[in-house]
CSV table of C-alpha atoms in Angstrom, one decimal:
chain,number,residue,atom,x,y,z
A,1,UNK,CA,105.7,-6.4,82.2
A,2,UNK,CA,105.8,-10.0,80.8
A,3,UNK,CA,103.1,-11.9,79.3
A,4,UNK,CA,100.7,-14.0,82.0
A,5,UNK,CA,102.8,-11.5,84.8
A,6,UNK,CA,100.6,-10.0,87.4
A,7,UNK,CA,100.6,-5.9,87.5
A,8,UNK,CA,102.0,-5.0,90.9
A,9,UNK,CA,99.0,-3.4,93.0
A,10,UNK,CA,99.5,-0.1,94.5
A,11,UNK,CA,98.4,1.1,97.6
A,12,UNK,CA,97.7,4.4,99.0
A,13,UNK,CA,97.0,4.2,102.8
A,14,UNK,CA,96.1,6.5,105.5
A,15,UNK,CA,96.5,6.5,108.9
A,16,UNK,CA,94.0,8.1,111.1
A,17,UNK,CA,93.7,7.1,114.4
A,18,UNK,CA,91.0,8.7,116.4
A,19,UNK,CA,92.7,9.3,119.6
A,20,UNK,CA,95.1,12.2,119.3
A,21,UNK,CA,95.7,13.8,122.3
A,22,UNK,CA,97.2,16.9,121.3
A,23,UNK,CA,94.2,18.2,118.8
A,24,UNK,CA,90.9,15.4,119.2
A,25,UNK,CA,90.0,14.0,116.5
A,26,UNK,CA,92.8,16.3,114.5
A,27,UNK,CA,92.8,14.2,111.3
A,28,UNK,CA,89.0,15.6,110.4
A,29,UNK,CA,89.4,18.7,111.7
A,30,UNK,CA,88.3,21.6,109.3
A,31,UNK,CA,91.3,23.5,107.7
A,32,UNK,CA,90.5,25.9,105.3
A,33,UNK,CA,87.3,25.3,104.4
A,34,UNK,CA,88.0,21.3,104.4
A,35,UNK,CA,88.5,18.4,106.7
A,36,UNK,CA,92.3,18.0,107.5
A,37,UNK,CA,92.9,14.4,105.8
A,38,UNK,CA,90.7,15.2,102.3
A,39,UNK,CA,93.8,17.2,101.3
A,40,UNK,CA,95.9,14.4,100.8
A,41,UNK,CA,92.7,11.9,100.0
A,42,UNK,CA,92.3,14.0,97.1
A,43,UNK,CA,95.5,14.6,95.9
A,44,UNK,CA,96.2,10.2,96.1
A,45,UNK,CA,92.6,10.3,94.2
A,46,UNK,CA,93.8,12.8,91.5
A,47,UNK,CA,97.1,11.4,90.5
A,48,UNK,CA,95.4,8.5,89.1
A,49,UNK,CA,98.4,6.0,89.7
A,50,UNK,CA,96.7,4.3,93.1
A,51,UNK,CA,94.9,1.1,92.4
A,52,UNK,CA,93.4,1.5,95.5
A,53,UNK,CA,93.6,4.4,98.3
A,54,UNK,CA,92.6,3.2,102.3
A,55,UNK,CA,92.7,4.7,105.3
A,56,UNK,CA,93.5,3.1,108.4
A,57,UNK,CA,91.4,4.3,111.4
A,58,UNK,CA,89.4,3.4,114.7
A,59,UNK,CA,86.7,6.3,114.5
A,60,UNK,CA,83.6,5.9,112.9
A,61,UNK,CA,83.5,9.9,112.5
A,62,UNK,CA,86.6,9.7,110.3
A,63,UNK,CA,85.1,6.7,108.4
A,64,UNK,CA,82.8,8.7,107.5
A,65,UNK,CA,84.8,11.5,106.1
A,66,UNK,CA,87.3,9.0,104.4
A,67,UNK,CA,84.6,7.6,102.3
A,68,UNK,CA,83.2,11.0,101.5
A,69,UNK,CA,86.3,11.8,100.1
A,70,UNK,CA,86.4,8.4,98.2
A,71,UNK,CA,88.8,6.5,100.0
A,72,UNK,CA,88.0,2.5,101.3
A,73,UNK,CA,88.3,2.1,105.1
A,74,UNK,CA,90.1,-0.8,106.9
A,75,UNK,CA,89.3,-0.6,110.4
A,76,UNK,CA,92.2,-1.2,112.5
A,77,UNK,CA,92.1,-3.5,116.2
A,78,UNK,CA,92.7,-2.3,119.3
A,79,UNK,CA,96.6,-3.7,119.2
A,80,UNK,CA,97.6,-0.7,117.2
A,81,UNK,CA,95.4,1.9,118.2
A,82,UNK,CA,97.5,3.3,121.2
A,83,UNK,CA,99.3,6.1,121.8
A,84,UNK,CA,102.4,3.7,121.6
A,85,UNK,CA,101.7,1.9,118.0
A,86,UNK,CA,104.2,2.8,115.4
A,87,UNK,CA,103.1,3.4,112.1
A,88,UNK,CA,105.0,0.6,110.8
A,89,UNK,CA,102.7,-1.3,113.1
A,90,UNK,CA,99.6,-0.7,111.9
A,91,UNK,CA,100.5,-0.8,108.2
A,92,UNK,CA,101.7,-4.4,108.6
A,93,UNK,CA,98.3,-5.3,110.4
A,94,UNK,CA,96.7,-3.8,107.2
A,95,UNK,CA,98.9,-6.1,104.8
A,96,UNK,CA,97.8,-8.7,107.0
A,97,UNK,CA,94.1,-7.6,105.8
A,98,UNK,CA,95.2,-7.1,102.1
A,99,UNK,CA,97.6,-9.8,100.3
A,100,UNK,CA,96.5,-8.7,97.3
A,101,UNK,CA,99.1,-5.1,98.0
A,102,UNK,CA,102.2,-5.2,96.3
A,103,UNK,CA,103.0,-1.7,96.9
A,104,UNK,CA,102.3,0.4,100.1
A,105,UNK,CA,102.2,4.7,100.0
A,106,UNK,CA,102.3,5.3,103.9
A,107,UNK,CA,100.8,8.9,103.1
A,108,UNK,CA,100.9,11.4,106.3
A,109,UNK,CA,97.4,13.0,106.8
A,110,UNK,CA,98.8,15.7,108.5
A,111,UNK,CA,100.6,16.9,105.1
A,112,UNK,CA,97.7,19.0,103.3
A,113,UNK,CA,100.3,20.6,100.9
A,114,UNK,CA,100.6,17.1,99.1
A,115,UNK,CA,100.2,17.4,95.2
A,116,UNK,CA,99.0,14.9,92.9
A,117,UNK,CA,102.4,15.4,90.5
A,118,UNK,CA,104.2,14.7,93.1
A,119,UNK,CA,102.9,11.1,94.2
A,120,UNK,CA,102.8,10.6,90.4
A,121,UNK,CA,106.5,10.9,90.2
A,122,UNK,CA,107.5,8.7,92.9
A,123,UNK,CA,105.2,6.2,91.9
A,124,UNK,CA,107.4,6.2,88.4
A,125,UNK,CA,110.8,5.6,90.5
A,126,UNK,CA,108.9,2.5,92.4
A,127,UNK,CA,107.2,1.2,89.4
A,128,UNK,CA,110.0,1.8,86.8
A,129,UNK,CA,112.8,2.5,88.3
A,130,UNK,CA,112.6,-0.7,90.7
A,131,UNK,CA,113.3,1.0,94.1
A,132,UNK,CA,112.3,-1.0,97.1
A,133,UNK,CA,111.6,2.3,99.4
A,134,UNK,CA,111.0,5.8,98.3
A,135,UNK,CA,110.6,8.9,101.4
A,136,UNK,CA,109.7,12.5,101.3
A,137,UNK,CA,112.7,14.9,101.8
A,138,UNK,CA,112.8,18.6,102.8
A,139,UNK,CA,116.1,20.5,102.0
A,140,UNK,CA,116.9,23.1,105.2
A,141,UNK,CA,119.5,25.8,105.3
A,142,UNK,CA,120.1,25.3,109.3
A,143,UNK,CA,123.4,25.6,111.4
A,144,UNK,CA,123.6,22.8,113.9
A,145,UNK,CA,125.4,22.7,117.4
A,146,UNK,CA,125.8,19.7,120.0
A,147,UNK,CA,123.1,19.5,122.8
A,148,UNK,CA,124.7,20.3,126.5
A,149,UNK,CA,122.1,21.4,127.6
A,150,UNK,CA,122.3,18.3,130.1
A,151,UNK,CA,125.9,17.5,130.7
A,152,UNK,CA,126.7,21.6,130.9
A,153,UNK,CA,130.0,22.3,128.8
A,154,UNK,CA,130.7,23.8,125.2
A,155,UNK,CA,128.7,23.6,122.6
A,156,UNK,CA,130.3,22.7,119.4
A,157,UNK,CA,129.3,23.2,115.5
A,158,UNK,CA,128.5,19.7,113.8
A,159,UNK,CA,128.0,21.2,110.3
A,160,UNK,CA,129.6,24.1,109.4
A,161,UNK,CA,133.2,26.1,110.7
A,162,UNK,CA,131.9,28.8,112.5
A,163,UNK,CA,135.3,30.7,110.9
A,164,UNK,CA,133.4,30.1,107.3
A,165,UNK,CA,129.8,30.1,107.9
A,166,UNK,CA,128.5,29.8,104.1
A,167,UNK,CA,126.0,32.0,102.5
A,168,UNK,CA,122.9,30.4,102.0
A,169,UNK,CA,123.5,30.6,97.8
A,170,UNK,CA,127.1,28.8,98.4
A,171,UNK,CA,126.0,25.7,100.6
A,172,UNK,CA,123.5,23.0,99.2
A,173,UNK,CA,121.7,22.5,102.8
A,174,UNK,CA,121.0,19.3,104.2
A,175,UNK,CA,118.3,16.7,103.6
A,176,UNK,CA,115.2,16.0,106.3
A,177,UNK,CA,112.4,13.7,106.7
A,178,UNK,CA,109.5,15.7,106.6
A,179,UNK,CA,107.0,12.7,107.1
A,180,UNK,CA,104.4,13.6,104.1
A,181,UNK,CA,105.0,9.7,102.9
A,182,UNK,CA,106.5,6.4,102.9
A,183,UNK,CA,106.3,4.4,99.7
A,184,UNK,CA,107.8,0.5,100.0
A,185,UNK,CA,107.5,-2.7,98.6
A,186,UNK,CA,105.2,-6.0,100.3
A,187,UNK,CA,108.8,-7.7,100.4
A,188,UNK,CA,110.2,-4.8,102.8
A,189,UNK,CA,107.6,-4.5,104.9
A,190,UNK,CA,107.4,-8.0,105.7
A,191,UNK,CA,111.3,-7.8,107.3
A,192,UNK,CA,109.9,-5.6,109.8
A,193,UNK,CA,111.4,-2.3,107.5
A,194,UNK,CA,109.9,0.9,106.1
A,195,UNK,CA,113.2,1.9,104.4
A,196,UNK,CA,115.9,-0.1,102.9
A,197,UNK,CA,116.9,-2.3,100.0
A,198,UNK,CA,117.1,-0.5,96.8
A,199,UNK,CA,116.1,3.2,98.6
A,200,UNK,CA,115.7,6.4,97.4
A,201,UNK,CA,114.5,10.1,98.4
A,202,UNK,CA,111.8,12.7,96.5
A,203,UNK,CA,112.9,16.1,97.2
A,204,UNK,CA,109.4,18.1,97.9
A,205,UNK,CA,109.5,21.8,98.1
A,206,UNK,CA,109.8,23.7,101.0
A,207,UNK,CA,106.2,25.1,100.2
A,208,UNK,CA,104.4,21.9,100.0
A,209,UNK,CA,106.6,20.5,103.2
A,210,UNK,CA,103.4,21.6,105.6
A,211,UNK,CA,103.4,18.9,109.1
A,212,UNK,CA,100.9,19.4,111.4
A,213,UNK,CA,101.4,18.6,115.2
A,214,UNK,CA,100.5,20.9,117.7
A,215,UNK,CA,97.5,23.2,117.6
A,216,UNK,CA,99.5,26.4,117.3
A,217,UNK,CA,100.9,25.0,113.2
A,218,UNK,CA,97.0,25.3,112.7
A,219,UNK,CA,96.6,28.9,111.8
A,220,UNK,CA,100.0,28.8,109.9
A,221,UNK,CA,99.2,25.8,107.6
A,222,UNK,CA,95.8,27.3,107.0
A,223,UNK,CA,97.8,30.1,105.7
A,224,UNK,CA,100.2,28.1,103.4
A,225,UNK,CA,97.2,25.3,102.2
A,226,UNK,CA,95.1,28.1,100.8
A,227,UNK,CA,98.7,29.8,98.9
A,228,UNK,CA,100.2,26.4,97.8
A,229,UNK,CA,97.8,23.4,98.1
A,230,UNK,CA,96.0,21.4,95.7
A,231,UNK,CA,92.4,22.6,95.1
A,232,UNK,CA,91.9,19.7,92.9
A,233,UNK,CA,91.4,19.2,89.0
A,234,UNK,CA,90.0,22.2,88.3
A,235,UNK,CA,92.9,23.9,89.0
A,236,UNK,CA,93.6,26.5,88.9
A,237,UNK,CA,90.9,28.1,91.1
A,238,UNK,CA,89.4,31.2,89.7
A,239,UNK,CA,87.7,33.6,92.0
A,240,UNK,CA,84.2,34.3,90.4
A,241,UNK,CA,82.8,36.1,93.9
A,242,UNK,CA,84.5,38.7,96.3
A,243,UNK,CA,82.6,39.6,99.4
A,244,UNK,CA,83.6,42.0,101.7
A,245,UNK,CA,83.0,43.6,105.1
A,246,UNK,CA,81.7,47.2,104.8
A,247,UNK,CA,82.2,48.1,108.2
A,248,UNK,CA,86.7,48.3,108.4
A,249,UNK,CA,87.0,47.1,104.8
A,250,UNK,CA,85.7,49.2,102.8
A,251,UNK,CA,85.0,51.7,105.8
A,252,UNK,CA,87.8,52.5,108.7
A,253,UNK,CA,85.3,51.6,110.6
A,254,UNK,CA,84.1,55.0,112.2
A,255,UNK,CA,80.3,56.3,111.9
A,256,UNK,CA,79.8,60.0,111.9
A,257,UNK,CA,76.8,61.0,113.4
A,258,UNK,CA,74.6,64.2,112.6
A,259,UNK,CA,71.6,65.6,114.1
A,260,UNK,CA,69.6,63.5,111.3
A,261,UNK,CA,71.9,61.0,109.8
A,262,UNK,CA,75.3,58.8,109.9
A,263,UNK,CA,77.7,59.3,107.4
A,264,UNK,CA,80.8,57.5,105.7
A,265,UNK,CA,83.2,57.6,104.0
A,266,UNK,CA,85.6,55.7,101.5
A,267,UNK,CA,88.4,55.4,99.7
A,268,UNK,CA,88.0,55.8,95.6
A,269,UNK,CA,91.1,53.5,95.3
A,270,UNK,CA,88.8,51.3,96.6
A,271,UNK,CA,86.0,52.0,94.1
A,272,UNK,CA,89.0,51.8,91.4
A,273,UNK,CA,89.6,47.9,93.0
A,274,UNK,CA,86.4,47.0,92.7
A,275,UNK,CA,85.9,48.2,89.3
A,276,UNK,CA,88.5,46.5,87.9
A,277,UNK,CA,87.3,43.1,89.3
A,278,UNK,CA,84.3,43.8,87.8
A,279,UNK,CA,85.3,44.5,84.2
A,280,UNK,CA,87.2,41.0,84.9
A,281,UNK,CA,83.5,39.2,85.5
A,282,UNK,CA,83.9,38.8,89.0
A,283,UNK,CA,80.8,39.6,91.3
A,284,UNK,CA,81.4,41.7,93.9
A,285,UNK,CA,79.0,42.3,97.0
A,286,UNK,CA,79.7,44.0,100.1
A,287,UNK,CA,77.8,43.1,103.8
A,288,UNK,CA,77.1,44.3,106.5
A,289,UNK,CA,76.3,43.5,110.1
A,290,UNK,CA,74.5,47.4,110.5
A,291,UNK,CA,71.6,48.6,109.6
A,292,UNK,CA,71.6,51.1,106.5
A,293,UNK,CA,69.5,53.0,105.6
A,294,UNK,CA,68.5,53.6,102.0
A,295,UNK,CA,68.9,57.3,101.6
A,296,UNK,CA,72.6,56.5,102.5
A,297,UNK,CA,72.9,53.7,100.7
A,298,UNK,CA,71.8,55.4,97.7
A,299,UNK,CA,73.9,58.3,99.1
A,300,UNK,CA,76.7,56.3,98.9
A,301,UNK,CA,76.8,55.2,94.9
A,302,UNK,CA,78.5,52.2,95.2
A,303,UNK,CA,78.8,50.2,91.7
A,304,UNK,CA,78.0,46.9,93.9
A,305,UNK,CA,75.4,45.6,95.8
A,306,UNK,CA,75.2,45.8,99.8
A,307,UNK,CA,73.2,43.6,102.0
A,308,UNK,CA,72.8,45.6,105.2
A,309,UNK,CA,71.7,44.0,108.6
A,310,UNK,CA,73.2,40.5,108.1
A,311,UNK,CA,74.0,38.1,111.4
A,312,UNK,CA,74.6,35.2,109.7
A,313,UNK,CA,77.4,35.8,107.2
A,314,UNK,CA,77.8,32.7,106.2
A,315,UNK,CA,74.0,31.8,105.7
A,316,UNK,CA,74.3,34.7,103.3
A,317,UNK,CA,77.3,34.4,101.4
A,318,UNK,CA,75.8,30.8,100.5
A,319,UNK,CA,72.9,32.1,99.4
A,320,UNK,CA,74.6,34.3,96.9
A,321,UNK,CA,77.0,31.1,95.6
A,322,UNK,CA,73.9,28.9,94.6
A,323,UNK,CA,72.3,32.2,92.7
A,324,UNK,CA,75.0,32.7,90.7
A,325,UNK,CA,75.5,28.9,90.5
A,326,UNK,CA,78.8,28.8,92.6
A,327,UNK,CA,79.2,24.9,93.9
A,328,UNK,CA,82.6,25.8,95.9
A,329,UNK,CA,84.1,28.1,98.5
A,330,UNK,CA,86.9,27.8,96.5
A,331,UNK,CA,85.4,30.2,94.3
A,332,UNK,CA,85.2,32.9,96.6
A,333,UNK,CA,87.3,35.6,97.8
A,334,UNK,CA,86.7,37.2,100.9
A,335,UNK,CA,88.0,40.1,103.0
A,336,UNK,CA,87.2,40.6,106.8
A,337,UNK,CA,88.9,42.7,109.3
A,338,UNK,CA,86.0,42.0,112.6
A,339,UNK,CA,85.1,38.2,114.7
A,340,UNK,CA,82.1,37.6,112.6
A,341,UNK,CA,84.5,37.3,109.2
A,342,UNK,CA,86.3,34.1,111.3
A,343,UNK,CA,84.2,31.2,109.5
A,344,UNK,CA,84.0,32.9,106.2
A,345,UNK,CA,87.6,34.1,105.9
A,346,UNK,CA,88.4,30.2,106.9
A,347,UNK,CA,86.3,28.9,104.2
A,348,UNK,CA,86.9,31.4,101.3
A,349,UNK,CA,89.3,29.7,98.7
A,350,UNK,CA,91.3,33.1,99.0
A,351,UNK,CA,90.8,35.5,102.2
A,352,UNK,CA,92.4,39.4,102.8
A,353,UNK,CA,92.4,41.7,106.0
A,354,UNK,CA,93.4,45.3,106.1
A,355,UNK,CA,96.2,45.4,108.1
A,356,UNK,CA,94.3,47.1,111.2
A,357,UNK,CA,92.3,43.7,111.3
A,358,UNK,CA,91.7,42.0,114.5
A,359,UNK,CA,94.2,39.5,115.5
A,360,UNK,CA,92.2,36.6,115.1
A,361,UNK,CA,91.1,37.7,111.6
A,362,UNK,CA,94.9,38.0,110.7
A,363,UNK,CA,95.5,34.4,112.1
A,364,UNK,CA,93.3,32.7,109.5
A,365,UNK,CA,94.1,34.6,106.0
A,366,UNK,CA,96.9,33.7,103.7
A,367,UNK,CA,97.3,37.9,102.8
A,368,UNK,CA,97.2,40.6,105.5
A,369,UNK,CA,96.9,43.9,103.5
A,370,UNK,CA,99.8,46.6,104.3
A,371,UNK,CA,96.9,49.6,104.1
A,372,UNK,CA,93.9,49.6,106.2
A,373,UNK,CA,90.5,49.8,106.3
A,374,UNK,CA,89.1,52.4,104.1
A,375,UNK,CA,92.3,53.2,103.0
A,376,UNK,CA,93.1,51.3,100.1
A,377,UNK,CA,93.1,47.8,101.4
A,378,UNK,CA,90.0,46.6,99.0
A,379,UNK,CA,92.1,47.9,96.1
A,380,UNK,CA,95.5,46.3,96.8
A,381,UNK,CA,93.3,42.6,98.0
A,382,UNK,CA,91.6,43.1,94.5
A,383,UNK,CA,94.9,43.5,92.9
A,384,UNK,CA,96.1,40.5,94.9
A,385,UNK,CA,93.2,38.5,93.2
A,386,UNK,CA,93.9,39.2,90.3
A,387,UNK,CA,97.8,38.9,89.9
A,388,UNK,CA,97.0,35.2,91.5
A,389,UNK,CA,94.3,34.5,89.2
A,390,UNK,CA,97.2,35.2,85.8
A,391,UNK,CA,99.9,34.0,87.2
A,392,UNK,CA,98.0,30.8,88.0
A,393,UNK,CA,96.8,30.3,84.4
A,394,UNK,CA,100.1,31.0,83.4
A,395,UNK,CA,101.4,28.3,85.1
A,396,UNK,CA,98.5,26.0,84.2
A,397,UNK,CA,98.7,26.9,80.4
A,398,UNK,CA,102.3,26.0,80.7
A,399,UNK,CA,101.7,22.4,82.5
A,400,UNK,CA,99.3,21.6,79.4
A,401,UNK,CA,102.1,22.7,77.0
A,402,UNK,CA,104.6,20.4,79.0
């Protein structure tokens, strides 16, 4: 930059608007353990290149989570708060606002697998490489046909000769919006244009390309944010408590029943899983909706403790994260298999079933368990844990060396 010039100001902006029809109020609606649009509010915090990050909306309740999450707000009129407003609409009524923007990021709040290294990157091929538009790619494998499905007729290839279909290791794909962000100059947007002069693509990976539109992606990106999404600086996240359900975890969920007592049974393998977490210096409690009693409790020997007789699971699971001075569900691991797990399995920074979990239990974890309850499941989850927790120091030890 040349003496006396002016550094360009870049933007980060938002847009919320409060009226979605297909999921109300969708943009703040909790996702694993966090409200939908703080995923990509802290990942345009985090990468540190933003001179200022906004958010566009018409809803005081999502003001109110924006500037939780550290963002400014620009309340946006009426005029582009319809169903019918493009999103080039409303960020040219927000230049209007802002003169002092040289730089817009159009970031999509629906993309929660957004990573700080990667805005940081295309903020280098706006700022120093000079391009006038930068947009986020996705790169699909995908056989297209022609649509008859109105005229009637023959359908016919428009990509590949159905005499040579390529393998999917000898054909480079094609290249598709995914919509996770925009990035263009002031002097673009005021033609009326998100994309054009000097334009360019980033190339995201297919495990950070995560759109939300409809309610049935919800389970499904809960799945993929918890595996690939950005838990912030502290990365990587390191499990310091596993809590699971005694009754189908640990158990296979059956009570035997004697003249003068119930009885249970598990799995060693389990014991084994437990162990090893242990000797790793991660806590590891078990709960329990039942009542136990202490002769077979005690009858039981577990190396852990057990709370018995719990309702609230989630009550109690904070209770244990502020005694051993936990500030984040993201330090928590938890395995469910019954209804009562659903808020803590969404909430845990990494959730397990057994794989004889109810279906709605299955629906909101990022690992399903191939044994089942009592069976092994506790074991292969803990081992789970703990190949995540190495591999993602590995990878973290190896971004510090880089």
């Amino acid at each position: 930059m040349a003496d006396g010039e002016r550094k360009r100001h870049l933007c980060a902006l938002v847009l919320a608007r409060g009226g979605s029809k297909g999921i109300p109020l969708k943009n703040i609606k909790d996702l694993a353990g966090r409200p939908l649009i703080g995923w990509v509010l802290r990942a345009a915090r985090d990468c540190g290149g933003f001179d200022s990050v906004w958010v566009s909306t018409d809803s005081d309740d999502i003001e109110k989570v924006a500037r939780e999450y550290g963002a400014q707000v620009h309340r946006r009129s009426p005029e582009v708060s319809k169903d019918t407003t493009s999103s080039l609409d409303t960020v040219m009524e927000f230049m209007e606002h802002h003169p002092e923007v040289d730089i817009v990021a159009n970031i999509q709040a629906t993309s929660p697998c957004l990573h700080p290294e990667t805005l940081k990157k295309v903020i280098e091929m706006m700022c120093r490489d000079g391009y006038d538009s930068v947009f986020s790619v996705v790169r699909h494998h995908l056989f297209r046909w022609t649509d008859v499905s109105k005229a009637g007729g023959l359908t016919k290839p428009l990509n590949f000769n159905p005499d040579r279909r390529p393998r999917r290791q000898d054909w480079d794909g094609e290249l598709y919006e995914n919509g996770s962000f925009y990035f263009a100059t002031k002097e673009l947007l005021s033609q009326g244009k998100l994309q054009g002069g000097k334009i360019a693509y980033y190339e995201m990976k297919p495990e950070h390309s995560v759109d939300i539109d409809v309610d049935i992606d919800w389970p499904i990106a809960e799945q993929r944010v918890k595996r690939y999404g950005y838990y912030g600086k502290g990365n990587p996240k390191v499990v310091k408590l596993l809590v699971c359900n005694l009754d189908g975890c640990l158990t296979d969920g059956r009570v035997y029943v004697s003249l003068n007592h119930d009885l249970l049974s598990y799995s060693l393998r389990d014991m084994d899983g437990i162990r090893m977490l242990q000797r790793k210096n991660v806590e590891v409690r078990l709960i329990s909706e039942r009542t136990l009693s202490s002769a077979l409790l005690d009858s039981l020997k577990l190396p852990c403790r057990v709370e018995p007789d719990v309702s609230n699971k989630r009550e109690t699971v904070e209770q244990w994260m502020a005694e051993l001075g936990l500030s984040s569900w993201e330090q928590v691991a938890y395995m469910g298999c019954s209804y009562s797990d659903l808020e803590c399995l969404k909430l845990a920074g990494t959730s397990g079933v057994p794989s004889d979990a109810c279906v709605e239990a299955k629906m909101t974890d990022c690992m399903v368990c191939k044994y089942p309850g009592g069976c092994g499941a506790i074991q292969e989850f803990a081992e789970y844990i703990e190949h995540s927790k190495e591999s993602k120091k590995r990878k973290f030890c190896n971004n510090q060396e880089s």
